[in-house]
Amino acid sequence: MSILFPALLSPAGRIAAREAVRFGDVSLTYGQLAAASEALAARIAGAGRVAVWATATPETAIAVVAALHAGIPAVPLNPRTGARELEHIVADSAPSAVLAAPGDTLPPELAALRRIDVDARTAGAEATARTAAGTKATARTAAGTGAAGRAASPGEHSPEAPALVVYTSGTTGPPKGAVLPRRAVAASLDALEDAWRWTGDDVLVHALPLFHVHGLILGVLGPLRRGGSVRHLGRFSAEGVARELADGGTMLFGVPTMYHRLAEVLDAPAGDAGRDALAAALGGARLLVSGSAALPVHDHERVAAATGRRVIERYGMTETLMNTGIRADGEPRPGTVGPPLSGVELRLVEDDGTVLDGTGAIGEIQVRGPNLFTGYLNRPDATAAAHTPDGWFRTGDVGRVDDDGYVTIVGRRATDLIKSGGYKIGAGEIENVLLAHPGVREAAVTGEPDADLGERVVAWVVPADPAAPPAAEELAAHVAAELAPHKRPRTVRYLDALPRNDLGKILKRSLHD
Ligand code: MCA
Ligand code: AMP
């Protein structure tokens, strides 16, 4: 039987009063979160699957914990998802209800769903007011008792029962829903506990979106499983990171773009107040963790030079949760993602299926272990294609393993996958949307290196009317409205024709020439 959050079961005494989550200036204790999620779990009992309007708010934490408590799979939705992508996700995952905060305006694609309001204030959420001197005064914003000491129902469900369905992009077609069982969530979070000595005393700081594995599972469910707390900044800023780490935060989770932006601030001369405050706050943290994409060594070095602390990387995937990571007591080695985590088997395989065993050999990374998903929702074909006959998951990432087990990712097999700001984006989904624009005759999408985003989305467009090509901003807005803003092209290049081979296939590699 799987109990994901022991600290939320009948919280009493010190743990009931401990802060569980804080978003901006609104926080919930373990007692309040337990009461709110239990009450909501009772209201959604029997629902087949629920969508969660995953804003960066305590309501999202309550909604997801309630669904897990009730044993109902939750489908976190990016609140900025455009019409086409949202229609697909709703049709594919067929939720019976959508959980949202009372003030949220939901788009027409969700109109047919039963709406269930989740209100953190009725759970007794507290607003923490900061005085100019930096001390805190706490005021209750709504009536509510919390539930210190109240008995909770056990929330026990089969380890194989689906916990979450998280949508992730492939090279072509719409995103697929990765079905993550409770077993995988528990196994991956416990492997990180082991690697990072993650305890209930840790206070995690981050500003990640809550509709992906990184921000939601690691960033919210992780602290709750340990009985610790999370402080979400609402929106990423160097000032917010500095403030929260200086005020009790022990760990920082971020994507490389965030560390790059911190490194830019740290580049200011010593004596600059913002730079010095950030350097001191990062220097005082127990653990600075980067993931979702590679953190360039240059940014590693800039942070280390200014703070005396090394950022450590871990390597994961929506389908596999976490695979490898530098340990808290291990050697931080920039450019590597550390050894496999406890319980994870990892091997390298050549294109022809030959399993590599020599140190330093380069091949596709394949993994196996309790951290893996059970499959893609409604896509047995894609699930089968993603696995080898002997049950290993093909990550599509290409890497090597050193003598001491440290893994280095050197690239990925599919050139049609773009990682921008830590988001995985399929070239095909953007091409399809661009082709639906009346001003576009032909389109190809590629990723280009970008110092801030890692890669940026570039659209190569043959206009329907060469005399009046659609403006780059118009195409970006079109993609943002149909898919999501982070998928919009940041650069548009106009061509008379796309380079193609004899079979008519677009030659993407020659685009950049
Ligand atoms: C701009 N915006 C637009 C348009 N242009 N909206 C509509 N139409 C347009 N044409 C808006 C955006 O919505 C946003 O609004 C604002 O402008 C800025 O957008 P953008 O430039 O895209 O944001 P950014 O500042 O570049 O974001 C950088 C970021 C972000 C904060 C680092 O990329 C991010 O949060 N990344 C995290 C990705 C992540 O969590 N990945 C995990 C998946 P507004 O300003 O109002 O917001 S990977 C994973 O889970 C695995 C397991 C793993 O290993 O971790
Ligand atoms: P997603 O499918 O959005 O969950 O993204 C998973 C992918 O992110 C992996 O397959 C890797 O390509 C990439 N990734 C995650 N963490 C790292 C890391 N620390 N270094 C390099 N790539 C990473």
Coordinates of C-alpha atoms in Angstrom, one line a residue, residues 9 35 99 105 172 244 268 311 314 339 363 413 465 469 473:
L9 CA -1.7 11.9 8.0
A35 CA -7.8 19.5 6.4
L99 CA -10.2 21.9 -10.0
T105 CA -11.2 32.3 -15.5
T172 CA 5.8 15.0 -34.1
E244 CA 14.0 33.4 0.5
A268 CA 28.2 42.6 -11.3
V311 CA 25.5 23.9 -8.4
R314 CA 20.4 15.8 -11.7
P339 CA 25.7 8.6 -11.0
G363 CA 25.4 5.5 -26.8
R413 CA 19.0 11.3 -30.9
D465 CA 2.5 35.7 -50.6
P469 CA 4.9 37.8 -45.4
E473 CA 5.2 38.7 -34.0

